Amino acid sequence: MTPEPLIPNRLDDEHDALVILDQTLLPARIVYRSLYSTEEICRAIQTLQVRGAPAIGVAAGYGAYLAAKYAMQSKREDFFASFYGACDALAASRPTAVNLFWALNRMRTCAAGHGNEPVSEIVAALRREAENIHREDIAQNLAISEHGLALLRPGDGILTHCNAGPIATSRYGTALGPILLGQERGYGFRVFADETRPLLQGARLTAFELQRAGVDVTLICDNMASAVMKNGWVQAVLVGCDRVAANGDAANKIGTSGVAILARHYGIPFYVCGPTSTVDLDTPTGERIPIEQRDPEEIRSLWYEKPMAPAGCKIYNPAFDVTDHSLIAGIVTEKGVARPPFTQSLRAMLEK
Ligand code: MRU
């Protein structure tokens, strides 16, 4: 029997809440949490209860709508101040995934476009816009899955890093989408999931999602990827992305660029999968992508019963790195597969 799909974000309009799947508790427990304020939604994004670039964008869209709804009884100028203040707070929750800013810009533009209407009409329009962002993401992920699957052959070994599955999006997933679609169609893929230090999204989430779907998945520590590739077990690498610069440089979970360098060494195609909302033509190259720095305790003590590093030891904990465009064979979006040179192909794709 196919297990119940896990829903990372759901609007509970009746109770003025955003219901999220708490991803920090997986794989041990499947727990949904209702969030009733902008502060709670910001905190859930910061602590990775809701995570993955598209899922963060959807959460922010609903968060902006709910902020407007909470402020509905205020005076008109206070309503706008509360709404725009909430958008700013949500935008400050994480810096790297551009989908967050993209979704909030859509919400701000929607509010401005209905700015002369009664507040109740503005709130109704914001609800429709948040739902559109959610709905579009589902459709885009399905299209990404089809385009990605066309790059693969039955029986392929596929390596992935971090988690770009259904719970990181709205359904299907980006990098895991082609794998899950292939599973439905009997492709018999063998997947290697990097555990993805330090927060173990590969172990806790990717291995969990793929195993649940019946995919042949093998979990490896990040430093085993080279050995697995050398053994000839990997025919393609698929990863997600948090922001793709205009020249094709792609930010994704820390460790992704190392996987790309290995893939180049072994002659394995390296594909980046994401919706076009992740492509940021205003960021010319990867050097301009802001990289989130996270709490040193995530490395020092988070997963251990006792400290695994000396007290006071310096720690560097960037959450993302940038894969150079020269290492990427293709960027798979809902509109197709962009190929090098990406400066031209991405612009043409976005103008389609
Ligand atoms: O810090 P996270 O867990 O939000 O990082 C997520 C990733 O790096 C994903 O690969 C990316 O957001 C794409 S999700 C479809």
CSV table of C-alpha atoms and ligand atoms in Angstrom, one decimal:
chain,number,residue,atom,x,y,z
A,1,MET,CA,0.0,0.0,0.0
A,2,THR,CA,1.3,3.5,-0.9
A,3,PRO,CA,1.9,5.4,2.4
A,4,GLU,CA,0.0,8.6,3.0
A,5,PRO,CA,1.7,11.6,1.3
A,6,LEU,CA,3.4,13.9,3.7
A,7,ILE,CA,2.2,17.6,3.4
A,8,PRO,CA,4.9,20.1,4.3
A,9,ASN,CA,2.5,23.1,4.3
A,10,ARG,CA,-1.3,23.4,4.6
A,11,LEU,CA,-3.5,26.4,5.3
A,12,ASP,CA,-6.0,25.9,8.0
A,13,ASP,CA,-8.1,29.0,7.3
A,14,GLU,CA,-10.8,28.1,9.7
A,15,HIS,CA,-8.3,28.4,12.6
A,16,ASP,CA,-6.1,31.1,11.1
A,17,ALA,CA,-3.1,28.7,11.1
A,18,LEU,CA,-0.4,27.4,8.9
A,19,VAL,CA,-0.1,23.7,9.5
A,20,ILE,CA,3.5,22.4,8.9
A,21,LEU,CA,5.0,19.0,9.0
A,22,ASP,CA,7.8,19.3,11.6
A,23,GLN,CA,10.8,18.0,9.6
A,24,THR,CA,13.1,18.1,12.6
A,25,LEU,CA,11.3,15.1,14.1
A,26,LEU,CA,11.6,12.9,11.0
A,27,PRO,CA,12.2,10.0,10.6
A,28,ALA,CA,11.3,9.0,14.2
A,29,ARG,CA,7.9,10.8,14.3
A,30,ILE,CA,5.4,12.3,11.9
A,31,VAL,CA,4.1,15.4,13.7
A,32,TYR,CA,2.1,18.3,12.2
A,33,ARG,CA,2.2,21.6,14.0
A,34,SER,CA,-0.3,24.5,13.7
A,35,LEU,CA,1.4,27.9,13.7
A,36,TYR,CA,-0.7,30.9,14.7
A,37,SER,CA,1.6,33.9,14.3
A,38,THR,CA,4.2,35.4,12.0
A,39,GLU,CA,6.8,34.9,14.8
A,40,GLU,CA,6.0,31.2,15.0
A,41,ILE,CA,6.2,30.8,11.2
A,42,CYS,CA,9.6,32.7,11.1
A,43,ARG,CA,10.9,30.4,13.9
A,44,ALA,CA,9.7,27.3,12.1
A,45,ILE,CA,11.7,28.4,9.0
A,46,GLN,CA,14.8,29.3,11.0
A,47,THR,CA,14.8,26.0,12.9
A,48,LEU,CA,14.2,24.0,9.7
A,49,GLN,CA,10.9,22.6,10.9
A,50,VAL,CA,9.8,23.7,7.4
A,51,ARG,CA,12.7,23.7,5.0
A,52,GLY,CA,13.7,23.2,1.3
A,53,ALA,CA,13.6,26.2,-1.0
A,54,PRO,CA,10.1,25.8,-2.5
A,55,ALA,CA,8.5,24.8,0.8
A,56,ILE,CA,9.9,27.9,2.5
A,57,GLY,CA,8.4,30.0,-0.3
A,58,VAL,CA,5.0,28.4,0.2
A,59,ALA,CA,5.2,28.9,4.0
A,60,ALA,CA,6.1,32.5,3.5
A,61,GLY,CA,3.2,33.1,1.1
A,62,TYR,CA,0.7,31.7,3.6
A,63,GLY,CA,2.5,33.5,6.4
A,64,ALA,CA,2.0,36.8,4.6
A,65,TYR,CA,-1.6,36.1,4.0
A,66,LEU,CA,-2.3,35.1,7.6
A,67,ALA,CA,-0.5,38.3,8.8
A,68,ALA,CA,-2.9,40.3,6.7
A,69,LYS,CA,-5.8,38.4,8.1
A,70,TYR,CA,-4.7,38.9,11.7
A,71,ALA,CA,-4.5,42.7,11.0
A,72,MET,CA,-7.9,42.8,9.2
A,73,GLN,CA,-9.7,44.7,12.1
A,74,SER,CA,-7.0,47.4,12.3
A,75,LYS,CA,-7.2,50.9,10.9
A,76,ARG,CA,-6.2,50.9,7.2
A,77,GLU,CA,-2.7,52.3,7.7
A,78,ASP,CA,-2.0,49.9,10.6
A,79,PHE,CA,-3.2,47.0,8.4
A,80,PHE,CA,-0.6,47.9,5.7
A,81,ALA,CA,2.1,48.5,8.3
A,82,SER,CA,1.4,45.0,9.9
A,83,PHE,CA,1.3,43.3,6.5
A,84,TYR,CA,4.5,44.8,5.2
A,85,GLY,CA,6.2,44.4,8.6
A,86,ALA,CA,5.3,40.7,8.6
A,87,CYS,CA,6.7,40.3,5.0
A,88,ASP,CA,10.0,41.9,6.2
A,89,ALA,CA,10.2,39.6,9.2
A,90,LEU,CA,9.6,36.5,7.0
A,91,ALA,CA,12.2,37.7,4.5
A,92,ALA,CA,14.7,37.9,7.4
A,93,SER,CA,14.2,34.3,8.4
A,94,ARG,CA,16.7,32.7,6.0
A,95,PRO,CA,19.0,34.4,3.5
A,96,THR,CA,20.0,32.0,0.7
A,97,ALA,CA,16.9,30.4,-0.9
A,98,VAL,CA,15.6,33.0,-3.3
A,99,ASN,CA,12.1,31.4,-3.4
A,100,LEU,CA,11.4,33.0,0.0
A,101,PHE,CA,11.9,36.5,-1.4
A,102,TRP,CA,10.2,35.6,-4.7
A,103,ALA,CA,7.1,34.4,-2.9
A,104,LEU,CA,7.0,37.5,-0.6
A,105,ASN,CA,7.5,39.8,-3.6
A,106,ARG,CA,4.4,38.2,-5.2
A,107,MET,CA,2.5,38.8,-2.0
A,108,ARG,CA,3.6,42.4,-1.7
A,109,THR,CA,2.8,43.0,-5.4
A,110,CYS,CA,-0.6,41.5,-4.9
A,111,ALA,CA,-1.4,43.7,-1.9
A,112,ALA,CA,-0.2,46.8,-3.9
A,113,GLY,CA,-2.3,45.8,-6.9
A,114,HIS,CA,-5.4,45.7,-4.7
A,115,GLY,CA,-4.3,48.6,-2.6
A,116,ASN,CA,-7.4,50.8,-3.2
A,117,GLU,CA,-9.9,48.1,-2.4
A,118,PRO,CA,-11.5,47.4,1.0
A,119,VAL,CA,-9.2,45.5,3.4
A,120,SER,CA,-11.4,42.4,3.1
A,121,GLU,CA,-10.9,42.3,-0.7
A,122,ILE,CA,-7.1,42.7,-0.2
A,123,VAL,CA,-7.0,39.8,2.2
A,124,ALA,CA,-9.1,37.6,-0.1
A,125,ALA,CA,-6.7,38.4,-3.0
A,126,LEU,CA,-3.7,37.6,-0.8
A,127,ARG,CA,-5.3,34.2,0.1
A,128,ARG,CA,-5.7,33.5,-3.6
A,129,GLU,CA,-2.1,34.5,-4.4
A,130,ALA,CA,-0.7,32.3,-1.6
A,131,GLU,CA,-2.8,29.3,-2.9
A,132,ASN,CA,-1.6,30.0,-6.4
A,133,ILE,CA,2.0,29.9,-5.3
A,134,HIS,CA,1.3,26.5,-3.6
A,135,ARG,CA,-0.6,25.1,-6.6
A,136,GLU,CA,1.9,26.3,-9.1
A,137,ASP,CA,4.7,24.6,-7.2
A,138,ILE,CA,2.9,21.3,-7.4
A,139,ALA,CA,2.5,21.6,-11.2
A,140,GLN,CA,6.1,22.8,-11.6
A,141,ASN,CA,7.5,19.9,-9.6
A,142,LEU,CA,5.6,17.4,-11.7
A,143,ALA,CA,7.1,19.0,-14.9
A,144,ILE,CA,10.6,19.0,-13.4
A,145,SER,CA,10.1,15.3,-12.6
A,146,GLU,CA,9.2,14.5,-16.2
A,147,HIS,CA,12.1,16.5,-17.7
A,148,GLY,CA,14.6,15.0,-15.2
A,149,LEU,CA,13.4,11.4,-15.8
A,150,ALA,CA,14.0,11.9,-19.6
A,151,LEU,CA,17.7,12.3,-18.7
A,152,LEU,CA,17.9,8.9,-17.0
A,153,ARG,CA,17.9,5.2,-18.0
A,154,PRO,CA,16.2,2.3,-16.3
A,155,GLY,CA,18.6,0.7,-13.7
A,156,ASP,CA,20.7,3.8,-13.3
A,157,GLY,CA,22.6,4.5,-10.1
A,158,ILE,CA,21.8,8.1,-8.9
A,159,LEU,CA,23.6,10.0,-6.2
A,160,THR,CA,21.8,12.9,-4.4
A,161,HIS,CA,22.8,15.3,-1.6
A,162,CYS,CA,20.6,16.8,1.0
A,163,ASN,CA,16.8,16.6,0.5
A,164,ALA,CA,14.9,17.9,-2.5
A,165,GLY,CA,12.0,15.6,-2.1
A,166,PRO,CA,8.2,16.1,-1.7
A,167,ILE,CA,8.6,17.5,1.8
A,168,ALA,CA,11.0,20.1,0.6
A,169,THR,CA,8.5,21.3,-2.0
A,170,SER,CA,4.7,21.0,-2.2
A,171,ARG,CA,4.6,17.5,-3.7
A,172,TYR,CA,6.8,15.2,-5.9
A,173,GLY,CA,10.1,17.1,-5.2
A,174,THR,CA,12.7,18.5,-7.5
A,175,ALA,CA,15.8,16.3,-7.5
A,176,LEU,CA,13.8,13.4,-6.0
A,177,GLY,CA,10.9,14.0,-8.4
A,178,PRO,CA,12.4,12.1,-11.4
A,179,ILE,CA,13.4,9.3,-9.1
A,180,LEU,CA,10.0,8.9,-7.6
A,181,LEU,CA,8.3,9.2,-11.0
A,182,GLY,CA,10.7,6.6,-12.3
A,183,GLN,CA,9.8,4.3,-9.4
A,184,GLU,CA,6.1,4.6,-10.4
A,185,ARG,CA,7.1,3.6,-14.0
A,186,GLY,CA,9.3,0.6,-13.0
A,187,TYR,CA,12.7,2.2,-13.8
A,188,GLY,CA,14.4,0.3,-10.9
A,189,PHE,CA,16.9,3.1,-10.0
A,190,ARG,CA,19.5,2.5,-7.3
A,191,VAL,CA,19.9,5.7,-5.3
A,192,PHE,CA,22.8,6.7,-3.0
A,193,ALA,CA,21.8,9.4,-0.5
A,194,ASP,CA,24.6,11.4,1.1
A,195,GLU,CA,23.8,11.7,4.8
A,196,THR,CA,24.5,15.5,4.4
A,197,ARG,CA,26.4,16.7,7.5
A,198,PRO,CA,25.8,18.6,9.7
A,199,LEU,CA,22.0,18.4,9.8
A,200,LEU,CA,21.6,15.1,8.1
A,201,GLN,CA,18.8,16.0,5.7
A,202,GLY,CA,20.0,13.1,3.5
A,203,ALA,CA,19.8,10.5,6.3
A,204,ARG,CA,16.8,11.8,8.1
A,205,LEU,CA,14.7,12.9,5.1
A,206,THR,CA,15.9,11.6,1.8
A,207,ALA,CA,16.5,8.0,2.9
A,208,PHE,CA,13.2,8.2,4.7
A,209,GLU,CA,11.2,9.5,1.8
A,210,LEU,CA,12.8,7.1,-0.8
A,211,GLN,CA,12.5,4.1,1.4
A,212,ARG,CA,8.9,4.9,2.1
A,213,ALA,CA,8.2,5.0,-1.6
A,214,GLY,CA,9.9,1.6,-2.1
A,215,VAL,CA,13.0,3.0,-3.9
A,216,ASP,CA,16.3,1.0,-3.6
A,217,VAL,CA,18.2,3.6,-1.5
A,218,THR,CA,21.6,3.2,0.1
A,219,LEU,CA,22.7,5.8,2.7
A,220,ILE,CA,26.3,6.8,2.7
A,221,CYS,CA,28.4,9.2,4.7
A,222,ASP,CA,29.3,12.3,2.6
A,223,ASN,CA,33.0,11.2,2.5
A,224,MET,CA,32.0,7.9,0.8
A,225,ALA,CA,30.7,9.5,-2.5
A,226,SER,CA,34.1,9.2,-4.2
A,227,ALA,CA,34.3,5.5,-3.5
A,228,VAL,CA,30.8,4.8,-4.7
A,229,MET,CA,31.5,6.8,-7.9
A,230,LYS,CA,34.8,5.0,-8.4
A,231,ASN,CA,33.0,1.6,-8.1
A,232,GLY,CA,30.9,2.6,-11.2
A,233,TRP,CA,27.7,2.6,-9.2
A,234,VAL,CA,26.6,6.2,-10.2
A,235,GLN,CA,25.4,7.2,-13.7
A,236,ALA,CA,24.0,10.6,-12.7
A,237,VAL,CA,24.0,13.1,-9.8
A,238,LEU,CA,20.7,15.0,-9.1
A,239,VAL,CA,20.6,17.8,-6.6
A,240,GLY,CA,18.2,20.6,-5.7
A,241,CYS,CA,19.1,24.3,-5.5
A,242,ASP,CA,18.4,27.3,-3.3
A,243,ARG,CA,19.4,30.0,-5.8
A,244,VAL,CA,20.8,29.8,-9.3
A,245,ALA,CA,22.7,32.9,-10.4
A,246,ALA,CA,22.3,34.3,-14.0
A,247,ASN,CA,25.5,32.5,-15.1
A,248,GLY,CA,24.3,29.1,-13.8
A,249,ASP,CA,26.3,29.0,-10.5
A,250,ALA,CA,24.1,27.2,-8.1
A,251,ALA,CA,23.8,27.4,-4.3
A,252,ASN,CA,22.7,24.3,-2.6
A,253,LYS,CA,23.3,22.5,0.7
A,254,ILE,CA,26.9,22.6,1.9
A,255,GLY,CA,28.8,19.8,0.3
A,256,THR,CA,27.1,19.9,-3.0
A,257,SER,CA,30.0,21.6,-4.8
A,258,GLY,CA,32.3,18.8,-3.6
A,259,VAL,CA,30.0,16.2,-5.1
A,260,ALA,CA,30.1,18.2,-8.4
A,261,ILE,CA,33.9,18.2,-8.4
A,262,LEU,CA,33.9,14.4,-7.8
A,263,ALA,CA,31.3,13.9,-10.6
A,264,ARG,CA,33.5,15.8,-13.0
A,265,HIS,CA,36.5,13.7,-12.0
A,266,TYR,CA,34.6,10.5,-12.7
A,267,GLY,CA,32.8,11.7,-15.9
A,268,ILE,CA,29.4,11.5,-14.3
A,269,PRO,CA,26.7,14.1,-15.4
A,270,PHE,CA,25.7,16.5,-12.6
A,271,TYR,CA,22.2,17.9,-12.8
A,272,VAL,CA,20.7,20.7,-10.7
A,273,CYS,CA,16.9,20.6,-10.4
A,274,GLY,CA,14.6,23.4,-9.4
A,275,PRO,CA,11.7,25.6,-10.4
A,276,THR,CA,12.4,28.8,-12.4
A,277,SER,CA,11.5,30.7,-9.2
A,278,THR,CA,14.9,29.6,-7.9
A,279,VAL,CA,16.7,31.2,-10.8
A,280,ASP,CA,17.7,34.8,-9.8
A,281,LEU,CA,18.8,36.8,-12.9
A,282,ASP,CA,19.4,39.8,-10.6
A,283,THR,CA,22.3,37.8,-9.1
A,284,PRO,CA,25.0,37.8,-11.8
A,285,THR,CA,27.3,35.1,-10.3
A,286,GLY,CA,27.5,32.7,-7.3
A,287,GLU,CA,29.9,35.1,-5.6
A,288,ARG,CA,26.9,37.4,-4.9
A,289,ILE,CA,24.7,34.7,-3.4
A,290,PRO,CA,24.4,35.3,0.4
A,291,ILE,CA,25.4,32.2,2.3
A,292,GLU,CA,23.6,31.5,5.6
A,293,GLN,CA,26.0,30.8,8.6
A,294,ARG,CA,24.4,28.7,11.2
A,295,ASP,CA,24.9,28.0,14.9
A,296,PRO,CA,28.3,26.3,15.7
A,297,GLU,CA,26.4,24.0,18.1
A,298,GLU,CA,24.9,22.2,15.1
A,299,ILE,CA,28.4,20.8,14.6
A,300,ARG,CA,29.7,20.7,18.1
A,301,SER,CA,27.0,19.0,20.0
A,302,LEU,CA,23.6,18.8,18.3
A,303,TRP,CA,23.5,15.1,17.4
A,304,TYR,CA,25.7,13.7,20.2
A,305,GLU,CA,25.2,12.5,23.7
A,306,LYS,CA,28.5,14.0,24.7
A,307,PRO,CA,30.6,16.8,23.1
A,308,MET,CA,32.4,15.7,19.9
A,309,ALA,CA,34.7,18.7,19.8
A,310,PRO,CA,36.8,20.4,22.4
A,311,ALA,CA,35.0,23.2,24.3
A,312,GLY,CA,35.8,26.6,22.7
A,313,CYS,CA,37.0,25.1,19.4
A,314,LYS,CA,36.5,27.4,16.5
A,315,ILE,CA,33.7,26.2,14.2
A,316,TYR,CA,32.8,27.3,10.6
A,317,ASN,CA,29.2,26.3,9.7
A,318,PRO,CA,28.0,27.6,6.3
A,319,ALA,CA,24.7,26.1,5.4
A,320,PHE,CA,25.2,26.3,1.6
A,321,ASP,CA,28.0,26.3,-1.0
A,322,VAL,CA,28.0,27.3,-4.6
A,323,THR,CA,28.7,24.9,-7.4
A,324,ASP,CA,30.5,26.5,-10.3
A,325,HIS,CA,28.4,26.5,-13.5
A,326,SER,CA,31.3,24.8,-15.4
A,327,LEU,CA,30.6,21.6,-13.4
A,328,ILE,CA,26.9,21.5,-14.2
A,329,ALA,CA,25.6,19.4,-17.2
A,330,GLY,CA,22.1,20.8,-17.0
A,331,ILE,CA,19.6,22.8,-14.9
A,332,VAL,CA,16.3,21.0,-14.9
A,333,THR,CA,13.3,23.3,-14.5
A,334,GLU,CA,9.6,23.0,-15.2
A,335,LYS,CA,10.3,24.5,-18.6
A,336,GLY,CA,12.9,22.0,-19.7
A,337,VAL,CA,16.6,21.4,-19.3
A,338,ALA,CA,18.9,24.5,-19.6
A,339,ARG,CA,22.3,23.6,-21.0
A,340,PRO,CA,25.6,25.5,-21.0
A,341,PRO,CA,26.2,28.3,-21.7
A,342,PHE,CA,23.7,29.1,-18.9
A,343,THR,CA,23.9,32.9,-19.2
A,344,GLN,CA,22.0,32.5,-22.5
A,345,SER,CA,19.9,29.4,-21.9
A,346,LEU,CA,18.6,30.5,-18.5
A,347,ARG,CA,17.5,33.9,-19.7
A,348,ALA,CA,15.8,32.4,-22.8
A,349,MET,CA,14.1,29.9,-20.5
A,350,LEU,CA,12.8,32.5,-18.2
A,351,GLU,CA,11.5,34.6,-21.1
A,352,LYS,CA,9.6,31.5,-22.5
B,1,MRU,O1,18.9,23.9,4.8
B,1,MRU,P1,17.8,23.2,4.0
B,1,MRU,O2,17.5,21.9,4.5
B,1,MRU,O3,16.6,24.1,3.7
B,1,MRU,O4,18.6,23.0,2.6
B,1,MRU,C1,17.8,22.5,1.5
B,1,MRU,C2,18.6,22.3,0.3
B,1,MRU,O5,19.7,22.6,0.1
B,1,MRU,C3,17.8,21.7,-0.8
B,1,MRU,O6,18.6,21.0,-1.7
B,1,MRU,C4,17.1,22.9,-1.7
B,1,MRU,O7,16.5,23.8,-0.8
B,1,MRU,C5,16.2,22.4,-2.7
B,1,MRU,S1,14.7,21.7,-2.0
B,1,MRU,C6,13.8,21.3,-3.3
